[in-house]
Structure formats: C-alpha cells, structure tokens
Short mmCIF file of N, CA, C and O in Angstrom, two decimals:
data_model
loop_
_atom_site.label_atom_id
_atom_site.label_comp_id
_atom_site.label_asym_id
_atom_site.label_seq_id
_atom_site.Cartn_x
_atom_site.Cartn_y
_atom_site.Cartn_z
N MET S 1 7.79 -7.80 6.51
CA MET S 1 7.40 -7.21 5.25
C MET S 1 7.88 -8.06 4.09
O MET S 1 8.74 -7.68 3.34
N SER S 2 7.31 -9.22 3.97
CA SER S 2 7.68 -10.07 2.86
C SER S 2 6.43 -10.67 2.24
O SER S 2 5.66 -11.33 2.93
N HIS S 3 6.25 -10.41 0.97
CA HIS S 3 5.07 -10.91 0.26
C HIS S 3 5.50 -11.59 -1.02
O HIS S 3 6.46 -11.19 -1.66
N ASP S 4 4.77 -12.64 -1.37
CA ASP S 4 5.09 -13.41 -2.57
C ASP S 4 4.49 -12.83 -3.84
O ASP S 4 4.96 -13.10 -4.93
N SER S 5 3.42 -12.06 -3.69
CA SER S 5 2.74 -11.51 -4.87
C SER S 5 2.06 -10.21 -4.51
O SER S 5 1.89 -9.88 -3.34
N LEU S 6 1.65 -9.50 -5.54
CA LEU S 6 0.92 -8.26 -5.34
C LEU S 6 -0.39 -8.54 -4.61
O LEU S 6 -0.78 -7.80 -3.71
N ALA S 7 -1.05 -9.61 -4.97
CA ALA S 7 -2.31 -9.97 -4.30
C ALA S 7 -2.08 -10.25 -2.82
O ALA S 7 -2.89 -9.87 -1.97
N ASP S 8 -0.98 -10.89 -2.49
CA ASP S 8 -0.62 -11.18 -1.10
C ASP S 8 -0.36 -9.87 -0.34
O ASP S 8 -0.80 -9.71 0.79
N LEU S 9 0.33 -8.95 -0.98
CA LEU S 9 0.58 -7.64 -0.37
C LEU S 9 -0.73 -6.93 -0.10
O LEU S 9 -0.96 -6.42 1.00
N TYR S 10 -1.61 -6.88 -1.09
CA TYR S 10 -2.91 -6.22 -0.93
C TYR S 10 -3.69 -6.85 0.22
O TYR S 10 -4.22 -6.15 1.07
N ALA S 11 -3.75 -8.17 0.25
CA ALA S 11 -4.52 -8.86 1.29
C ALA S 11 -3.95 -8.58 2.67
O ALA S 11 -4.71 -8.33 3.63
N GLY S 12 -2.66 -8.58 2.80
CA GLY S 12 -2.03 -8.33 4.09
C GLY S 12 -2.30 -6.92 4.60
O GLY S 12 -2.65 -6.73 5.77
N LEU S 13 -2.17 -5.94 3.73
CA LEU S 13 -2.41 -4.56 4.17
C LEU S 13 -3.89 -4.31 4.42
O LEU S 13 -4.24 -3.59 5.37
N ARG S 14 -4.74 -4.88 3.60
CA ARG S 14 -6.18 -4.73 3.85
C ARG S 14 -6.53 -5.27 5.23
O ARG S 14 -7.26 -4.64 5.98
N THR S 15 -6.03 -6.44 5.55
CA THR S 15 -6.32 -7.06 6.85
C THR S 15 -5.75 -6.22 7.99
O THR S 15 -6.44 -5.98 8.98
N GLU S 16 -4.53 -5.79 7.84
CA GLU S 16 -3.87 -5.04 8.92
C GLU S 16 -4.53 -3.69 9.18
O GLU S 16 -4.68 -3.28 10.33
N TYR S 17 -4.93 -2.98 8.14
CA TYR S 17 -5.45 -1.63 8.31
C TYR S 17 -6.98 -1.55 8.30
O TYR S 17 -7.54 -0.49 8.58
N ALA S 18 -7.66 -2.64 8.01
CA ALA S 18 -9.12 -2.62 7.88
C ALA S 18 -9.83 -2.11 9.13
O ALA S 18 -10.82 -1.39 9.03
N ALA S 19 -9.33 -2.46 10.28
CA ALA S 19 -9.97 -2.03 11.53
C ALA S 19 -9.60 -0.60 11.90
O ALA S 19 -10.23 0.00 12.76
N LEU S 20 -8.59 -0.05 11.24
CA LEU S 20 -8.09 1.28 11.60
C LEU S 20 -8.60 2.40 10.71
O LEU S 20 -8.75 3.53 11.15
N VAL S 21 -8.80 2.10 9.44
CA VAL S 21 -9.24 3.11 8.48
C VAL S 21 -10.32 2.54 7.58
O VAL S 21 -10.50 1.33 7.51
N ASP S 22 -10.99 3.40 6.86
CA ASP S 22 -12.01 3.00 5.89
C ASP S 22 -11.37 2.07 4.85
O ASP S 22 -10.33 2.41 4.28
N PRO S 23 -11.97 0.91 4.60
CA PRO S 23 -11.40 0.00 3.60
C PRO S 23 -11.22 0.66 2.23
O PRO S 23 -10.30 0.32 1.49
N GLY S 24 -12.07 1.60 1.89
CA GLY S 24 -11.93 2.31 0.62
C GLY S 24 -10.64 3.10 0.56
O GLY S 24 -10.01 3.21 -0.50
N LEU S 25 -10.22 3.65 1.70
CA LEU S 25 -8.96 4.39 1.75
C LEU S 25 -7.78 3.44 1.51
O LEU S 25 -6.85 3.77 0.77
N VAL S 26 -7.84 2.28 2.11
CA VAL S 26 -6.78 1.29 1.91
C VAL S 26 -6.68 0.95 0.43
O VAL S 26 -5.59 0.93 -0.14
N GLU S 27 -7.80 0.74 -0.22
CA GLU S 27 -7.80 0.42 -1.66
C GLU S 27 -7.20 1.56 -2.48
O GLU S 27 -6.40 1.33 -3.39
N ARG S 28 -7.58 2.79 -2.18
CA ARG S 28 -7.05 3.94 -2.94
C ARG S 28 -5.55 4.10 -2.74
O ARG S 28 -4.82 4.39 -3.69
N VAL S 29 -5.09 3.91 -1.51
CA VAL S 29 -3.66 4.02 -1.24
C VAL S 29 -2.89 2.92 -1.96
O VAL S 29 -1.84 3.17 -2.56
N LEU S 30 -3.41 1.71 -1.94
CA LEU S 30 -2.75 0.61 -2.63
C LEU S 30 -2.72 0.85 -4.14
O LEU S 30 -1.71 0.59 -4.80
N TYR S 31 -3.80 1.37 -4.68
CA TYR S 31 -3.84 1.70 -6.11
C TYR S 31 -2.79 2.77 -6.44
O TYR S 31 -2.06 2.65 -7.43
N SER S 32 -2.71 3.79 -5.61
CA SER S 32 -1.73 4.86 -5.83
C SER S 32 -0.30 4.34 -5.72
O SER S 32 0.57 4.73 -6.50
N ALA S 33 -0.05 3.47 -4.74
CA ALA S 33 1.29 2.90 -4.58
C ALA S 33 1.67 2.09 -5.81
O ALA S 33 2.82 2.14 -6.28
N ARG S 34 0.71 1.36 -6.36
CA ARG S 34 0.97 0.57 -7.57
C ARG S 34 1.25 1.49 -8.76
O ARG S 34 2.16 1.24 -9.55
N GLN S 35 0.48 2.56 -8.89
CA GLN S 35 0.71 3.50 -9.99
C GLN S 35 2.09 4.14 -9.87
O GLN S 35 2.79 4.32 -10.87
N HIS S 36 2.47 4.51 -8.66
CA HIS S 36 3.78 5.11 -8.42
C HIS S 36 4.89 4.14 -8.82
O HIS S 36 5.85 4.52 -9.50
N ALA S 37 4.75 2.90 -8.43
CA ALA S 37 5.75 1.89 -8.80
C ALA S 37 5.80 1.70 -10.31
O ALA S 37 6.88 1.53 -10.88
N GLU S 38 4.66 1.74 -10.95
CA GLU S 38 4.61 1.60 -12.41
C GLU S 38 5.35 2.75 -13.09
O GLU S 38 6.11 2.54 -14.03
N GLN S 39 5.15 3.96 -12.60
CA GLN S 39 5.83 5.13 -13.18
C GLN S 39 7.34 5.02 -13.04
O GLN S 39 8.09 5.50 -13.89
N LEU S 40 7.79 4.39 -11.95
CA LEU S 40 9.22 4.24 -11.71
C LEU S 40 9.77 2.94 -12.30
O LEU S 40 10.93 2.60 -12.07
N HIS S 41 8.92 2.21 -13.03
CA HIS S 41 9.30 0.92 -13.62
C HIS S 41 9.77 -0.05 -12.54
O HIS S 41 10.77 -0.74 -12.70
N MET S 42 9.04 -0.06 -11.43
CA MET S 42 9.40 -0.90 -10.29
C MET S 42 8.24 -1.81 -9.88
O MET S 42 8.08 -2.13 -8.71
N LEU S 43 7.43 -2.24 -10.83
CA LEU S 43 6.28 -3.08 -10.50
C LEU S 43 6.69 -4.41 -9.88
O LEU S 43 5.90 -5.04 -9.19
N ASP S 44 7.91 -4.84 -10.11
CA ASP S 44 8.37 -6.09 -9.52
C ASP S 44 8.90 -5.89 -8.10
O ASP S 44 9.26 -6.85 -7.43
N ASP S 45 8.94 -4.66 -7.62
CA ASP S 45 9.47 -4.37 -6.29
C ASP S 45 8.32 -4.22 -5.29
O ASP S 45 7.86 -3.11 -5.01
N LEU S 46 7.85 -5.34 -4.76
CA LEU S 46 6.74 -5.31 -3.80
C LEU S 46 7.10 -4.57 -2.53
O LEU S 46 6.27 -3.92 -1.92
N TRP S 47 8.37 -4.64 -2.15
CA TRP S 47 8.80 -3.95 -0.94
C TRP S 47 8.59 -2.44 -1.09
O TRP S 47 8.08 -1.79 -0.19
N ALA S 48 8.94 -1.88 -2.23
CA ALA S 48 8.76 -0.45 -2.46
C ALA S 48 7.29 -0.06 -2.41
O ALA S 48 6.93 0.96 -1.85
N MET S 49 6.42 -0.89 -3.00
CA MET S 49 4.99 -0.60 -2.96
C MET S 49 4.45 -0.66 -1.53
O MET S 49 3.65 0.16 -1.13
N GLU S 50 4.94 -1.63 -0.78
CA GLU S 50 4.49 -1.77 0.61
C GLU S 50 4.93 -0.57 1.44
O GLU S 50 4.15 -0.03 2.22
N VAL S 51 6.16 -0.14 1.28
CA VAL S 51 6.66 1.00 2.03
C VAL S 51 5.86 2.25 1.69
O VAL S 51 5.47 3.01 2.58
N THR S 52 5.58 2.45 0.41
CA THR S 52 4.78 3.61 -0.01
C THR S 52 3.39 3.56 0.62
O THR S 52 2.92 4.55 1.18
N ALA S 53 2.74 2.42 0.55
CA ALA S 53 1.38 2.29 1.10
C ALA S 53 1.38 2.48 2.62
O ALA S 53 0.55 3.20 3.16
N ARG S 54 2.31 1.83 3.31
CA ARG S 54 2.38 1.96 4.78
C ARG S 54 2.65 3.40 5.20
O ARG S 54 2.08 3.89 6.17
N THR S 55 3.54 4.07 4.49
CA THR S 55 3.86 5.45 4.81
C THR S 55 2.62 6.33 4.72
O THR S 55 2.34 7.13 5.60
N CYS S 56 1.86 6.16 3.65
CA CYS S 56 0.64 6.95 3.46
C CYS S 56 -0.41 6.63 4.53
O CYS S 56 -1.01 7.53 5.11
N LEU S 57 -0.62 5.36 4.79
CA LEU S 57 -1.64 4.97 5.76
C LEU S 57 -1.24 5.39 7.18
O LEU S 57 -2.08 5.88 7.94
N ASP S 58 0.02 5.24 7.52
CA ASP S 58 0.47 5.65 8.85
C ASP S 58 0.38 7.16 9.02
O ASP S 58 0.01 7.64 10.10
N ALA S 59 0.70 7.91 7.98
CA ALA S 59 0.58 9.37 8.05
C ALA S 59 -0.88 9.78 8.24
O ALA S 59 -1.18 10.69 9.02
N TYR S 60 -1.76 9.10 7.55
CA TYR S 60 -3.20 9.39 7.72
C TYR S 60 -3.62 9.12 9.16
O TYR S 60 -4.33 9.92 9.76
N LEU S 61 -3.19 8.01 9.71
CA LEU S 61 -3.57 7.66 11.10
C LEU S 61 -3.02 8.67 12.10
O LEU S 61 -3.67 8.97 13.10
N GLU S 62 -1.84 9.20 11.85
CA GLU S 62 -1.27 10.21 12.75
C GLU S 62 -2.06 11.50 12.74
O GLU S 62 -2.13 12.21 13.74
N ARG S 63 -2.66 11.82 11.60
CA ARG S 63 -3.43 13.08 11.48
C ARG S 63 -4.82 12.96 12.05
O ARG S 63 -5.47 13.97 12.31
N THR S 64 -5.33 11.75 12.20
CA THR S 64 -6.71 11.60 12.69
C THR S 64 -6.76 11.28 14.16
O THR S 64 -5.83 10.97 14.80
#
C-alpha cells in the first residue's frame, strides 16, 4: 500500500477492483474517500484514503 500520488492510488485501485465490481462503483468510492480526507484536512495522507476506499470496496464484496 504505497502510492506516490493520488492519480497512482486511483489507478492502482481501479486496476485491482475493476474485475470484481462495477468500475463506476470504484470511482464513486474513490471520490467519497477523497471527500472524507478533505473534510479531515488529510488530503496529503494517501494511506488514509486508500484504507477508506479498500474498506468500502471490501465490505461491498462481502455483501454480494
């Protein structure tokens, strides 16, 4: 879980989850994770955004 930029994080998660869930869902989750980080003034914390996005996507996969 190490990314150099937000774009790198997005690309990695899109690639990893694209075959598992609708790509639109991945985009919405990533957008929400970014908004959450912005509200917490943590936009520079890519790790926090990744954990938030992975948690949401993994929870979705467990329910389906």
